[in-house]
């Protein structure tokens, strides 16, 4: 059995992971959705990583075969978790990839994300002020409405601070790109991942919150990543 530690993106809670957790349990695995201190202005990335480790330990999974799955902004936390506990694989799920010396607030311009997103918005006629159109366009309407209710106020503290990591950890890493993501366009992600991780990302259909739109398919992909072992 593999334990998947699920790290949320900015301003969301563990509800977003519910369908995926159920799908992973059906496949014989454990999934721990970490409760992140997103509203705490005193919390930095060290506290975020500590929260993940604490929830894994509270679930009795500290000694399990651990795969860390980081969504979106959670990409800044995943490598710090791997510095704290043994991790067999990191899976970056349409996630931001940090580099030493850079604050998350600088990431958008440094990677070219903003320009790529604006170009895609214009090409596809996406309203930049429509949260559902941006993040939840492929999620069933009732789930999309509920998702908006589970938004949380994201503190700016970790955004404005330089990422504390010294290097990417020596842990096998996979990246799963979402082809229909309207926040991180696919072509942008391919370039960013090649530049920052030296990887060719795997790909899945779906938008930014693929854990809500395609939980079964995503679970299958995560189980397949876990089966890769430490290679």
PDB file of C-alpha atoms in Angstrom:
ATOM      1  CA  UNK A   1       0.000   0.000   0.000  1.00  0.00           C
ATOM      2  CA  UNK A   2       1.201   3.469  -0.880  1.00  0.00           C
ATOM      3  CA  UNK A   3       0.288   6.563   1.099  1.00  0.00           C
ATOM      4  CA  UNK A   4      -0.277   9.633  -1.048  1.00  0.00           C
ATOM      5  CA  UNK A   5       0.268  12.922   0.792  1.00  0.00           C
ATOM      6  CA  UNK A   6      -1.869  15.495  -1.024  1.00  0.00           C
ATOM      7  CA  UNK A   7      -0.769  19.140  -0.860  1.00  0.00           C
ATOM      8  CA  UNK A   8      -3.345  21.726  -1.894  1.00  0.00           C
ATOM      9  CA  UNK A   9      -2.777  24.851  -3.910  1.00  0.00           C
ATOM     10  CA  UNK A  10      -3.311  28.409  -2.713  1.00  0.00           C
ATOM     11  CA  UNK A  11      -6.510  29.393  -0.971  1.00  0.00           C
ATOM     12  CA  UNK A  12      -8.199  25.978  -0.989  1.00  0.00           C
ATOM     13  CA  UNK A  13      -9.016  23.341   1.592  1.00  0.00           C
ATOM     14  CA  UNK A  14      -8.994  19.558   1.799  1.00  0.00           C
ATOM     15  CA  UNK A  15     -12.502  19.249   0.332  1.00  0.00           C
ATOM     16  CA  UNK A  16     -11.005  19.512  -3.155  1.00  0.00           C
ATOM     17  CA  UNK A  17      -9.221  16.202  -2.647  1.00  0.00           C
ATOM     18  CA  UNK A  18     -12.284  14.219  -1.503  1.00  0.00           C
ATOM     19  CA  UNK A  19     -13.155  12.477  -4.806  1.00  0.00           C
ATOM     20  CA  UNK A  20      -9.510  11.581  -5.435  1.00  0.00           C
ATOM     21  CA  UNK A  21      -9.074  10.242  -1.904  1.00  0.00           C
ATOM     22  CA  UNK A  22     -12.074   7.979  -2.430  1.00  0.00           C
ATOM     23  CA  UNK A  23     -10.705   6.788  -5.772  1.00  0.00           C
ATOM     24  CA  UNK A  24      -7.309   6.003  -4.269  1.00  0.00           C
ATOM     25  CA  UNK A  25      -8.900   4.087  -1.396  1.00  0.00           C
ATOM     26  CA  UNK A  26     -10.879   2.040  -3.914  1.00  0.00           C
ATOM     27  CA  UNK A  27      -7.539   1.098  -5.462  1.00  0.00           C
ATOM     28  CA  UNK A  28      -6.146  -0.082  -2.136  1.00  0.00           C
ATOM     29  CA  UNK A  29      -4.098   2.947  -1.126  1.00  0.00           C
ATOM     30  CA  UNK A  30      -4.169   5.593   1.576  1.00  0.00           C
ATOM     31  CA  UNK A  31      -4.536   9.298   0.797  1.00  0.00           C
ATOM     32  CA  UNK A  32      -3.861  12.011   3.369  1.00  0.00           C
ATOM     33  CA  UNK A  33      -5.017  15.513   2.419  1.00  0.00           C
ATOM     34  CA  UNK A  34      -2.917  17.935   4.429  1.00  0.00           C
ATOM     35  CA  UNK A  35      -4.640  20.837   6.173  1.00  0.00           C
ATOM     36  CA  UNK A  36      -2.515  23.795   5.142  1.00  0.00           C
ATOM     37  CA  UNK A  37      -2.237  26.997   7.246  1.00  0.00           C
ATOM     38  CA  UNK A  38      -3.159  29.196   4.291  1.00  0.00           C
ATOM     39  CA  UNK A  39      -4.935  31.876   6.348  1.00  0.00           C
ATOM     40  CA  UNK A  40      -2.176  32.222   8.952  1.00  0.00           C
ATOM     41  CA  UNK A  41      -0.066  35.317   8.316  1.00  0.00           C
ATOM     42  CA  UNK A  42       2.607  33.953  10.659  1.00  0.00           C
ATOM     43  CA  UNK A  43       3.071  30.768   8.609  1.00  0.00           C
ATOM     44  CA  UNK A  44       5.847  30.426   6.062  1.00  0.00           C
ATOM     45  CA  UNK A  45       6.798  27.510   3.853  1.00  0.00           C
ATOM     46  CA  UNK A  46       8.562  25.735   6.701  1.00  0.00           C
ATOM     47  CA  UNK A  47       5.250  25.711   8.560  1.00  0.00           C
ATOM     48  CA  UNK A  48       3.464  24.466   5.443  1.00  0.00           C
ATOM     49  CA  UNK A  49       5.879  21.545   5.148  1.00  0.00           C
ATOM     50  CA  UNK A  50       5.586  20.819   8.868  1.00  0.00           C
ATOM     51  CA  UNK A  51       1.790  20.715   8.515  1.00  0.00           C
ATOM     52  CA  UNK A  52       2.045  18.042   5.827  1.00  0.00           C
ATOM     53  CA  UNK A  53       4.412  15.944   7.920  1.00  0.00           C
ATOM     54  CA  UNK A  54       2.193  16.321  10.999  1.00  0.00           C
ATOM     55  CA  UNK A  55      -0.907  15.160   9.122  1.00  0.00           C
ATOM     56  CA  UNK A  56       0.936  12.176   7.646  1.00  0.00           C
ATOM     57  CA  UNK A  57       2.098  11.184  11.129  1.00  0.00           C
ATOM     58  CA  UNK A  58      -1.360  11.751  12.628  1.00  0.00           C
ATOM     59  CA  UNK A  59      -2.779   9.353  10.049  1.00  0.00           C
ATOM     60  CA  UNK A  60      -0.317   6.698  11.203  1.00  0.00           C
ATOM     61  CA  UNK A  61       1.440   6.791   7.856  1.00  0.00           C
ATOM     62  CA  UNK A  62       4.883   8.052   8.876  1.00  0.00           C
ATOM     63  CA  UNK A  63       6.527   4.721   8.056  1.00  0.00           C
ATOM     64  CA  UNK A  64       4.514   4.040   4.913  1.00  0.00           C
ATOM     65  CA  UNK A  65       5.679   4.060   1.331  1.00  0.00           C
ATOM     66  CA  UNK A  66       5.125   7.805   0.809  1.00  0.00           C
ATOM     67  CA  UNK A  67       4.396   9.623  -2.452  1.00  0.00           C
ATOM     68  CA  UNK A  68       3.925  13.396  -2.202  1.00  0.00           C
ATOM     69  CA  UNK A  69       1.448  14.936  -4.653  1.00  0.00           C
ATOM     70  CA  UNK A  70       1.598  18.720  -4.953  1.00  0.00           C
ATOM     71  CA  UNK A  71      -1.047  20.767  -6.737  1.00  0.00           C
ATOM     72  CA  UNK A  72      -0.411  24.271  -8.088  1.00  0.00           C
ATOM     73  CA  UNK A  73       1.087  26.459  -5.303  1.00  0.00           C
ATOM     74  CA  UNK A  74       1.739  23.251  -3.364  1.00  0.00           C
ATOM     75  CA  UNK A  75       4.761  22.796  -5.601  1.00  0.00           C
ATOM     76  CA  UNK A  76       6.695  25.117  -3.293  1.00  0.00           C
ATOM     77  CA  UNK A  77       5.995  22.878  -0.296  1.00  0.00           C
ATOM     78  CA  UNK A  78       6.585  19.389  -1.726  1.00  0.00           C
ATOM     79  CA  UNK A  79      10.400  19.528  -1.912  1.00  0.00           C
ATOM     80  CA  UNK A  80      10.544  20.829   1.666  1.00  0.00           C
ATOM     81  CA  UNK A  81       8.512  17.838   2.842  1.00  0.00           C
ATOM     82  CA  UNK A  82      11.074  15.575   1.190  1.00  0.00           C
ATOM     83  CA  UNK A  83      13.758  17.277   3.292  1.00  0.00           C
ATOM     84  CA  UNK A  84      11.875  16.287   6.460  1.00  0.00           C
ATOM     85  CA  UNK A  85      10.683  12.710   5.927  1.00  0.00           C
ATOM     86  CA  UNK A  86      11.590   9.874   3.537  1.00  0.00           C
ATOM     87  CA  UNK A  87       9.672  10.310   0.280  1.00  0.00           C
ATOM     88  CA  UNK A  88       9.802   7.769  -2.520  1.00  0.00           C
ATOM     89  CA  UNK A  89       8.479  10.051  -5.246  1.00  0.00           C
ATOM     90  CA  UNK A  90       7.237  13.592  -5.732  1.00  0.00           C
ATOM     91  CA  UNK A  91       4.410  14.092  -8.221  1.00  0.00           C
ATOM     92  CA  UNK A  92       3.909  17.669  -9.334  1.00  0.00           C
ATOM     93  CA  UNK A  93       0.287  18.054 -10.441  1.00  0.00           C
ATOM     94  CA  UNK A  94       0.020  21.134 -12.672  1.00  0.00           C
ATOM     95  CA  UNK A  95       2.259  22.680 -10.039  1.00  0.00           C
ATOM     96  CA  UNK A  96       4.552  25.668  -9.722  1.00  0.00           C
ATOM     97  CA  UNK A  97       8.210  24.615  -9.741  1.00  0.00           C
ATOM     98  CA  UNK A  98      10.406  26.737  -7.451  1.00  0.00           C
ATOM     99  CA  UNK A  99      14.081  27.573  -7.741  1.00  0.00           C
ATOM    100  CA  UNK A 100      16.384  28.755  -4.945  1.00  0.00           C
ATOM    101  CA  UNK A 101      16.449  32.496  -4.361  1.00  0.00           C
ATOM    102  CA  UNK A 102      13.044  33.184  -5.901  1.00  0.00           C
ATOM    103  CA  UNK A 103       9.858  34.218  -4.114  1.00  0.00           C
ATOM    104  CA  UNK A 104       6.527  32.884  -5.383  1.00  0.00           C
ATOM    105  CA  UNK A 105       5.500  36.461  -6.156  1.00  0.00           C
ATOM    106  CA  UNK A 106       8.398  36.580  -8.633  1.00  0.00           C
ATOM    107  CA  UNK A 107       7.625  33.186 -10.187  1.00  0.00           C
ATOM    108  CA  UNK A 108       4.878  34.383 -12.523  1.00  0.00           C
ATOM    109  CA  UNK A 109       6.996  36.872 -14.439  1.00  0.00           C
ATOM    110  CA  UNK A 110      10.198  34.848 -14.171  1.00  0.00           C
ATOM    111  CA  UNK A 111       8.602  31.834 -15.839  1.00  0.00           C
ATOM    112  CA  UNK A 112       6.527  33.744 -18.393  1.00  0.00           C
ATOM    113  CA  UNK A 113       3.254  32.377 -17.000  1.00  0.00           C
ATOM    114  CA  UNK A 114       1.380  35.660 -17.108  1.00  0.00           C
ATOM    115  CA  UNK A 115       2.103  36.310 -20.775  1.00  0.00           C
ATOM    116  CA  UNK A 116       1.259  32.715 -21.692  1.00  0.00           C
ATOM    117  CA  UNK A 117      -2.046  32.861 -19.827  1.00  0.00           C
ATOM    118  CA  UNK A 118      -3.060  36.185 -21.381  1.00  0.00           C
ATOM    119  CA  UNK A 119      -2.303  34.858 -24.860  1.00  0.00           C
ATOM    120  CA  UNK A 120      -4.420  31.765 -24.222  1.00  0.00           C
ATOM    121  CA  UNK A 121      -7.242  33.893 -22.802  1.00  0.00           C
ATOM    122  CA  UNK A 122      -7.321  35.962 -25.972  1.00  0.00           C
ATOM    123  CA  UNK A 123      -7.130  32.936 -28.242  1.00  0.00           C
ATOM    124  CA  UNK A 124      -9.904  31.032 -26.434  1.00  0.00           C
ATOM    125  CA  UNK A 125     -12.067  33.985 -25.396  1.00  0.00           C
ATOM    126  CA  UNK A 126     -11.684  33.308 -21.667  1.00  0.00           C
ATOM    127  CA  UNK A 127     -13.013  35.942 -19.260  1.00  0.00           C
ATOM    128  CA  UNK A 128     -10.089  36.545 -16.873  1.00  0.00           C
ATOM    129  CA  UNK A 129     -12.473  37.572 -14.083  1.00  0.00           C
ATOM    130  CA  UNK A 130     -14.607  34.400 -14.231  1.00  0.00           C
ATOM    131  CA  UNK A 131     -13.284  31.982 -11.596  1.00  0.00           C
ATOM    132  CA  UNK A 132     -15.258  29.038 -12.920  1.00  0.00           C
ATOM    133  CA  UNK A 133     -14.077  29.673 -16.467  1.00  0.00           C
ATOM    134  CA  UNK A 134     -10.482  29.870 -15.242  1.00  0.00           C
ATOM    135  CA  UNK A 135     -10.277  27.053 -12.703  1.00  0.00           C
ATOM    136  CA  UNK A 136     -13.384  24.867 -12.861  1.00  0.00           C
ATOM    137  CA  UNK A 137     -14.686  24.942 -16.438  1.00  0.00           C
ATOM    138  CA  UNK A 138     -14.641  21.139 -16.800  1.00  0.00           C
ATOM    139  CA  UNK A 139     -15.955  20.350 -13.311  1.00  0.00           C
ATOM    140  CA  UNK A 140     -19.655  19.373 -12.939  1.00  0.00           C
ATOM    141  CA  UNK A 141     -21.700  22.489 -12.191  1.00  0.00           C
ATOM    142  CA  UNK A 142     -22.786  21.465  -8.692  1.00  0.00           C
ATOM    143  CA  UNK A 143     -19.235  20.549  -7.686  1.00  0.00           C
ATOM    144  CA  UNK A 144     -17.891  23.770  -9.198  1.00  0.00           C
ATOM    145  CA  UNK A 145     -20.347  25.826  -7.152  1.00  0.00           C
ATOM    146  CA  UNK A 146     -19.389  23.946  -3.993  1.00  0.00           C
ATOM    147  CA  UNK A 147     -15.704  24.404  -4.778  1.00  0.00           C
ATOM    148  CA  UNK A 148     -16.123  28.176  -4.727  1.00  0.00           C
ATOM    149  CA  UNK A 149     -17.634  27.880  -1.250  1.00  0.00           C
ATOM    150  CA  UNK A 150     -14.484  26.099  -0.090  1.00  0.00           C
ATOM    151  CA  UNK A 151     -12.127  28.875  -1.098  1.00  0.00           C
ATOM    152  CA  UNK A 152      -9.989  30.244   1.735  1.00  0.00           C
ATOM    153  CA  UNK A 153      -8.196  33.529   2.142  1.00  0.00           C
ATOM    154  CA  UNK A 154      -4.588  32.913   1.154  1.00  0.00           C
ATOM    155  CA  UNK A 155      -2.040  34.766   3.271  1.00  0.00           C
ATOM    156  CA  UNK A 156       0.559  36.691   1.305  1.00  0.00           C
ATOM    157  CA  UNK A 157       3.314  35.700   3.743  1.00  0.00           C
ATOM    158  CA  UNK A 158       4.690  32.742   1.765  1.00  0.00           C
ATOM    159  CA  UNK A 159       4.136  34.513  -1.556  1.00  0.00           C
ATOM    160  CA  UNK A 160       6.404  37.381  -0.636  1.00  0.00           C
ATOM    161  CA  UNK A 161       9.188  35.381   1.025  1.00  0.00           C
ATOM    162  CA  UNK A 162      12.115  33.824  -0.817  1.00  0.00           C
ATOM    163  CA  UNK A 163      11.626  30.066  -1.132  1.00  0.00           C
ATOM    164  CA  UNK A 164      13.850  28.487   1.568  1.00  0.00           C
ATOM    165  CA  UNK A 165      14.891  25.424  -0.435  1.00  0.00           C
ATOM    166  CA  UNK A 166      18.570  25.151  -1.359  1.00  0.00           C
ATOM    167  CA  UNK A 167      18.086  22.738  -4.268  1.00  0.00           C
ATOM    168  CA  UNK A 168      15.580  20.260  -5.612  1.00  0.00           C
ATOM    169  CA  UNK A 169      15.751  17.174  -3.363  1.00  0.00           C
ATOM    170  CA  UNK A 170      17.384  13.974  -4.549  1.00  0.00           C
ATOM    171  CA  UNK A 171      14.008  12.280  -4.917  1.00  0.00           C
ATOM    172  CA  UNK A 172      12.507  10.815  -8.115  1.00  0.00           C
ATOM    173  CA  UNK A 173      10.087  13.383  -9.492  1.00  0.00           C
ATOM    174  CA  UNK A 174       7.260  13.195 -12.003  1.00  0.00           C
ATOM    175  CA  UNK A 175       5.255  16.081 -13.439  1.00  0.00           C
ATOM    176  CA  UNK A 176       1.653  15.673 -14.607  1.00  0.00           C
ATOM    177  CA  UNK A 177       0.481  18.436 -16.919  1.00  0.00           C
ATOM    178  CA  UNK A 178      -3.246  19.121 -17.389  1.00  0.00           C
ATOM    179  CA  UNK A 179      -3.862  19.727 -21.085  1.00  0.00           C
ATOM    180  CA  UNK A 180      -6.954  21.899 -20.560  1.00  0.00           C
ATOM    181  CA  UNK A 181      -5.547  24.029 -17.727  1.00  0.00           C
ATOM    182  CA  UNK A 182      -6.472  27.694 -18.187  1.00  0.00           C
ATOM    183  CA  UNK A 183      -4.124  28.959 -15.481  1.00  0.00           C
ATOM    184  CA  UNK A 184      -0.997  27.131 -16.602  1.00  0.00           C
ATOM    185  CA  UNK A 185      -1.272  26.616 -20.380  1.00  0.00           C
ATOM    186  CA  UNK A 186       0.144  23.332 -21.631  1.00  0.00           C
ATOM    187  CA  UNK A 187       2.842  24.792 -23.884  1.00  0.00           C
ATOM    188  CA  UNK A 188       4.023  27.039 -21.065  1.00  0.00           C
ATOM    189  CA  UNK A 189       4.198  24.102 -18.647  1.00  0.00           C
ATOM    190  CA  UNK A 190       6.222  21.956 -21.041  1.00  0.00           C
ATOM    191  CA  UNK A 191       8.809  24.727 -21.326  1.00  0.00           C
ATOM    192  CA  UNK A 192       8.851  25.569 -17.608  1.00  0.00           C
ATOM    193  CA  UNK A 193       9.246  21.931 -16.552  1.00  0.00           C
ATOM    194  CA  UNK A 194      12.039  21.331 -19.045  1.00  0.00           C
ATOM    195  CA  UNK A 195      13.849  24.432 -17.813  1.00  0.00           C
ATOM    196  CA  UNK A 196      13.403  23.918 -14.072  1.00  0.00           C
ATOM    197  CA  UNK A 197      13.302  20.141 -13.650  1.00  0.00           C
ATOM    198  CA  UNK A 198      14.904  18.879 -16.834  1.00  0.00           C
ATOM    199  CA  UNK A 199      11.863  16.671 -17.425  1.00  0.00           C
ATOM    200  CA  UNK A 200       9.321  15.989 -20.128  1.00  0.00           C
ATOM    201  CA  UNK A 201       5.991  16.105 -18.282  1.00  0.00           C
ATOM    202  CA  UNK A 202       3.387  13.395 -18.460  1.00  0.00           C
ATOM    203  CA  UNK A 203      -0.020  14.659 -19.576  1.00  0.00           C
ATOM    204  CA  UNK A 204      -3.667  14.150 -18.675  1.00  0.00           C
ATOM    205  CA  UNK A 205      -6.840  15.686 -20.087  1.00  0.00           C
ATOM    206  CA  UNK A 206      -8.551  18.105 -17.741  1.00  0.00           C
ATOM    207  CA  UNK A 207      -8.370  21.577 -16.274  1.00  0.00           C
ATOM    208  CA  UNK A 208      -6.620  23.023 -13.251  1.00  0.00           C
ATOM    209  CA  UNK A 209      -8.713  21.086 -10.738  1.00  0.00           C
ATOM    210  CA  UNK A 210      -8.497  17.708 -12.437  1.00  0.00           C
ATOM    211  CA  UNK A 211      -8.970  16.036  -9.046  1.00  0.00           C
ATOM    212  CA  UNK A 212     -12.604  17.174  -9.259  1.00  0.00           C
ATOM    213  CA  UNK A 213     -13.223  16.634 -12.962  1.00  0.00           C
ATOM    214  CA  UNK A 214     -11.424  13.292 -13.464  1.00  0.00           C
ATOM    215  CA  UNK A 215     -10.678  11.753 -10.054  1.00  0.00           C
ATOM    216  CA  UNK A 216     -10.686   8.143 -11.248  1.00  0.00           C
ATOM    217  CA  UNK A 217      -8.383   8.803 -14.167  1.00  0.00           C
ATOM    218  CA  UNK A 218      -6.089  10.861 -11.965  1.00  0.00           C
ATOM    219  CA  UNK A 219      -5.995   8.104  -9.345  1.00  0.00           C
ATOM    220  CA  UNK A 220      -4.923   5.617 -12.009  1.00  0.00           C
ATOM    221  CA  UNK A 221      -2.117   7.917 -13.088  1.00  0.00           C
ATOM    222  CA  UNK A 222      -0.898   8.428  -9.522  1.00  0.00           C
ATOM    223  CA  UNK A 223      -0.913   4.694  -8.836  1.00  0.00           C
ATOM    224  CA  UNK A 224       1.115   4.212 -12.018  1.00  0.00           C
ATOM    225  CA  UNK A 225       3.647   6.803 -10.840  1.00  0.00           C
ATOM    226  CA  UNK A 226       3.907   5.006  -7.501  1.00  0.00           C
ATOM    227  CA  UNK A 227       4.588   1.742  -9.319  1.00  0.00           C
ATOM    228  CA  UNK A 228       7.667   3.293 -10.930  1.00  0.00           C
ATOM    229  CA  UNK A 229       9.471   2.865  -7.648  1.00  0.00           C
ATOM    230  CA  UNK A 230      12.575   4.925  -7.092  1.00  0.00           C
ATOM    231  CA  UNK A 231      13.637   5.088 -10.719  1.00  0.00           C
TER     232      UNK A 231
END
